Short mmCIF file of C-alpha atoms in Angstrom, two decimals:
data_model
loop_
_atom_site.label_atom_id
_atom_site.label_comp_id
_atom_site.label_asym_id
_atom_site.label_seq_id
_atom_site.Cartn_x
_atom_site.Cartn_y
_atom_site.Cartn_z
CA ASP R 18 42.11 -138.14 31.92
CA GLY R 19 45.28 -140.22 31.94
CA GLY R 20 48.32 -138.87 33.64
CA ILE R 21 50.80 -138.95 36.47
CA THR R 22 49.94 -137.73 39.95
CA GLN R 23 52.64 -136.76 42.41
CA SER R 24 52.04 -135.94 46.05
CA PRO R 25 52.63 -133.97 48.08
CA LYS R 26 53.34 -130.93 45.93
CA TYR R 27 55.31 -129.24 48.72
CA LEU R 28 57.01 -130.97 51.63
CA PHE R 29 59.15 -129.75 54.48
CA ARG R 30 61.37 -132.07 56.45
CA LYS R 31 63.72 -131.80 59.37
CA GLU R 32 67.24 -133.08 59.01
CA GLY R 33 67.54 -136.75 59.86
CA GLN R 34 64.02 -137.67 58.82
CA ASN R 35 63.07 -139.97 55.98
CA VAL R 36 60.31 -138.81 53.65
CA THR R 37 58.37 -140.66 50.95
CA LEU R 38 57.13 -139.04 47.75
CA SER R 39 54.20 -140.64 46.00
CA CYS R 40 53.89 -141.21 42.25
CA GLU R 41 50.86 -142.83 40.62
CA GLN R 42 50.15 -143.23 36.89
CA ASN R 43 47.08 -144.41 34.99
CA LEU R 44 48.70 -144.40 31.54
CA ASN R 45 49.33 -148.16 31.64
CA HIS R 46 53.03 -147.49 31.09
CA ASP R 47 55.52 -150.18 32.02
CA ALA R 48 58.47 -147.91 32.78
CA MET R 49 58.67 -145.30 35.54
CA TYR R 50 61.43 -142.92 36.57
CA TRP R 51 62.44 -140.49 39.29
CA TYR R 52 64.46 -137.39 38.48
CA ARG R 53 65.94 -134.70 40.62
CA GLN R 54 66.00 -131.12 39.33
CA ASP R 55 68.28 -128.44 40.75
CA PRO R 56 68.56 -124.88 39.41
CA GLY R 57 70.92 -124.69 36.45
CA GLN R 58 71.60 -128.44 36.39
CA GLY R 59 68.85 -129.93 34.30
CA LEU R 60 67.41 -133.30 35.31
CA ARG R 61 69.37 -136.13 36.86
CA LEU R 62 68.08 -139.70 37.01
CA ILE R 63 67.73 -141.21 40.49
CA TYR R 64 66.03 -144.58 39.87
CA TYR R 65 64.03 -146.22 37.14
CA SER R 66 61.86 -149.31 36.81
CA GLN R 67 61.02 -151.17 33.62
CA ILE R 68 58.63 -153.71 35.15
CA VAL R 69 56.92 -154.50 38.43
CA ASN R 70 59.21 -155.76 41.21
CA ASP R 71 62.32 -154.62 39.39
CA PHE R 72 64.20 -151.31 39.49
CA GLN R 73 67.66 -150.00 38.70
CA LYS R 74 69.87 -147.25 40.06
CA GLY R 75 70.29 -144.14 37.98
CA ASP R 76 73.12 -141.64 38.12
CA ILE R 77 72.50 -140.29 41.63
CA ALA R 78 70.84 -143.10 43.62
CA GLU R 79 72.81 -142.67 46.86
CA GLY R 80 70.53 -141.69 49.74
CA TYR R 81 67.34 -142.70 47.93
CA SER R 82 65.25 -145.88 47.79
CA VAL R 83 62.27 -146.99 45.71
CA SER R 84 59.80 -149.84 45.37
CA ARG R 85 57.63 -151.07 42.50
CA GLU R 86 55.00 -153.38 43.90
CA LYS R 87 52.31 -152.27 41.46
CA LYS R 88 52.48 -151.16 37.86
CA GLU R 89 50.74 -147.89 38.70
CA SER R 90 52.88 -146.87 41.65
CA PHE R 91 56.57 -145.96 42.10
CA PRO R 92 57.19 -144.22 45.44
CA LEU R 93 60.52 -142.59 46.25
CA THR R 94 61.96 -142.43 49.76
CA VAL R 95 64.50 -139.74 50.50
CA THR R 96 66.50 -141.08 53.41
CA SER R 97 68.53 -139.28 56.04
CA ALA R 98 71.63 -140.50 54.19
CA GLN R 99 70.94 -138.06 51.35
CA LYS R 100 73.28 -135.19 52.14
CA ASN R 101 71.55 -132.45 50.17
CA PRO R 102 67.90 -133.44 49.69
CA THR R 103 66.39 -130.00 49.06
CA ALA R 104 65.28 -130.12 45.42
CA PHE R 105 62.40 -130.48 42.98
CA TYR R 106 61.57 -134.13 42.32
CA LEU R 107 59.91 -135.27 39.13
CA CYS R 108 58.31 -138.63 38.43
CA ALA R 109 57.90 -139.77 34.84
CA SER R 110 56.71 -142.75 32.86
CA SER R 111 57.19 -144.12 29.37
CA ILE R 112 56.19 -146.99 27.14
CA ALA R 113 58.87 -149.65 27.58
CA GLY R 114 60.04 -151.73 24.65
CA ALA R 115 58.34 -149.51 22.11
CA GLY R 116 61.47 -148.78 20.10
CA VAL R 117 62.55 -145.23 19.56
CA THR R 118 60.31 -142.95 21.49
CA GLY R 119 62.32 -141.18 24.13
CA GLU R 120 59.09 -139.59 25.24
CA LEU R 121 58.66 -139.20 28.94
CA PHE R 122 55.38 -138.21 30.52
CA PHE R 123 55.92 -136.17 33.68
CA GLY R 124 54.02 -135.45 36.84
CA GLU R 125 53.86 -131.92 38.21
CA GLY R 126 56.64 -132.51 40.70
CA SER R 127 57.20 -132.44 44.43
CA ARG R 128 59.29 -129.71 46.02
CA LEU R 129 61.15 -130.93 49.09
CA THR R 130 62.74 -128.48 51.51
CA VAL R 131 64.89 -129.62 54.40
CA LEU R 132 64.85 -127.23 57.33
CA ALA B 3 78.94 -141.19 26.49
CA GLN B 4 76.71 -138.39 25.30
CA SER B 5 76.30 -134.84 26.50
CA VAL B 6 74.23 -131.77 25.75
CA THR B 7 75.20 -128.11 25.96
CA GLN B 8 72.60 -125.38 25.92
CA LEU B 9 74.13 -122.01 25.17
CA GLY B 10 72.56 -119.28 27.24
CA SER B 11 70.81 -120.08 30.50
CA HIS B 12 68.51 -117.08 29.98
CA VAL B 13 67.12 -115.69 26.72
CA SER B 14 64.81 -112.69 26.39
CA VAL B 15 62.85 -111.78 23.28
CA SER B 16 60.10 -109.32 22.51
CA GLU B 17 56.62 -110.56 21.72
CA GLY B 18 56.44 -111.24 17.98
CA ALA B 19 60.21 -111.65 17.59
CA LEU B 20 62.09 -114.76 16.52
CA VAL B 21 62.88 -117.30 19.21
CA LEU B 22 66.21 -119.14 18.89
CA LEU B 23 67.36 -121.51 21.63
CA ARG B 24 70.67 -123.22 21.04
CA CYS B 25 71.59 -126.84 21.68
CA ASN B 26 74.80 -128.67 20.81
CA TYR B 27 75.37 -132.32 21.51
CA SER B 28 78.11 -134.90 21.56
CA SER B 29 77.42 -138.55 20.93
CA SER B 30 79.51 -141.51 19.88
CA VAL B 31 76.64 -142.88 17.81
CA PRO B 32 73.95 -141.20 15.69
CA PRO B 33 71.82 -139.49 18.31
CA TYR B 34 68.14 -139.12 18.95
CA LEU B 35 67.39 -135.57 20.07
CA PHE B 36 64.52 -134.02 21.95
CA TRP B 37 63.25 -130.67 23.18
CA TYR B 38 61.09 -130.50 26.29
CA VAL B 39 59.33 -127.46 27.80
CA GLN B 40 58.65 -126.83 31.48
CA TYR B 41 56.18 -124.23 32.69
CA PRO B 42 56.61 -122.89 36.26
CA ASN B 43 56.18 -125.50 38.97
CA GLN B 44 55.14 -128.16 36.48
CA GLY B 45 56.63 -131.24 34.90
CA LEU B 46 58.21 -131.35 31.46
CA GLN B 47 56.29 -131.80 28.21
CA LEU B 48 57.72 -133.06 24.91
CA LEU B 49 57.89 -130.34 22.24
CA LEU B 50 59.48 -132.33 19.44
CA LYS B 51 61.93 -135.11 18.68
CA TYR B 52 64.46 -136.02 15.98
CA THR B 53 64.65 -139.70 15.11
CA SER B 54 66.61 -139.56 11.81
CA ALA B 55 63.52 -139.46 9.58
CA ALA B 56 63.86 -135.79 8.61
CA THR B 57 66.37 -133.12 9.60
CA LEU B 58 63.72 -130.42 10.08
CA VAL B 59 61.33 -131.39 12.81
CA LYS B 60 58.08 -129.62 13.57
CA GLY B 61 56.63 -129.70 17.05
CA ILE B 62 53.77 -128.33 19.03
CA ASN B 63 52.94 -124.66 19.57
CA GLY B 64 54.67 -123.58 16.34
CA PHE B 65 58.18 -124.67 17.35
CA GLU B 66 60.60 -126.45 15.07
CA ALA B 67 64.20 -127.63 15.22
CA GLU B 68 66.79 -128.53 12.62
CA PHE B 69 69.31 -131.32 13.04
CA LYS B 70 72.71 -130.32 11.62
CA LYS B 71 75.16 -133.17 11.85
CA SER B 72 78.14 -131.11 10.63
CA GLU B 73 77.57 -128.61 13.43
CA THR B 74 76.39 -131.18 16.01
CA SER B 75 73.48 -128.86 16.70
CA PHE B 76 69.73 -129.09 17.22
CA HIS B 77 68.59 -125.50 17.73
CA LEU B 78 64.96 -124.72 18.55
CA THR B 79 63.18 -121.89 16.74
CA LYS B 80 59.81 -120.20 16.54
CA PRO B 81 59.16 -117.37 14.05
CA SER B 82 57.05 -115.22 16.37
CA ALA B 83 57.17 -115.36 20.16
CA HIS B 84 54.01 -115.28 22.23
CA MET B 85 53.72 -114.39 25.89
CA SER B 86 52.59 -117.95 26.59
CA ASP B 87 55.97 -119.26 25.36
CA ALA B 88 57.68 -118.04 28.52
CA ALA B 89 59.04 -121.21 30.13
CA GLU B 90 62.20 -123.24 30.58
CA TYR B 91 63.33 -125.34 27.65
CA PHE B 92 65.47 -128.46 27.86
CA CYS B 93 67.36 -130.18 25.09
CA ALA B 94 68.02 -133.90 25.57
CA VAL B 95 69.94 -136.64 23.75
CA SER B 96 69.65 -140.42 23.76
CA PRO B 97 72.07 -142.70 21.86
CA SER B 98 69.44 -145.35 21.28
CA GLY B 99 66.25 -143.39 21.48
CA SER B 100 65.21 -145.01 24.73
CA ALA B 101 63.90 -142.86 27.53
CA ARG B 102 66.17 -144.62 30.02
CA GLN B 103 69.27 -143.21 28.33
CA LEU B 104 68.17 -139.61 28.06
CA THR B 105 70.73 -136.98 29.03
CA PHE B 106 69.30 -133.51 29.62
CA GLY B 107 70.92 -130.14 29.11
CA SER B 108 70.91 -127.59 31.90
CA GLY B 109 67.99 -125.67 30.43
CA THR B 110 67.30 -122.23 28.95
CA GLN B 111 64.82 -119.89 30.59
CA LEU B 112 62.88 -117.97 27.93
CA THR B 113 61.39 -114.61 28.86
CA VAL B 114 58.98 -112.90 26.46
CA LEU B 115 58.76 -109.13 26.83
CA PRO B 116 55.58 -107.25 25.93
#
């Protein structure tokens, strides 16, 4: 079955440590996204990538970094510079350049807790 | 710039009752509107989308939404709630229809009472 796989599902981190969240998709989608979800705030876009080796900052990119070396993979690193990293992180993908779709396909999320 | 307001962060209905989740938007251009559903500890799934073809949009699981330009609204309804409908629902708007420009509302948690 095609889909998006995020790992780990739960992650605990000490303050000052970097942590990398994995996102892999086998939908053959060009575009991939990382969102952060906090209670009562909906989803906020961290980074997105339309093609391999290219990515753009979203609305809340500070303290995060990404790479897009392969079409299938879009890992997110939460750095020690992120002041409030405890959140639920969602990876998504979409068909790029397909006109009006607006449809995102989501993974099941990674819950990061900073101790 | 566009924005989305979901009225009511929590809504409770009895099983079999009408479900009405409210969404109002602001957009400087004709918007494209979406409803997504999120079950506990999972990602979001598209319920339905409005792309200017028809004002009444039917989605999955018996949900539908009506675009009302004069009221800048896109409320989600279902005639008869089922226990399996308990989830969080997000309204989203995009000025161009592209996924990159989606702006999400803050969500409405739907509880279905037996």
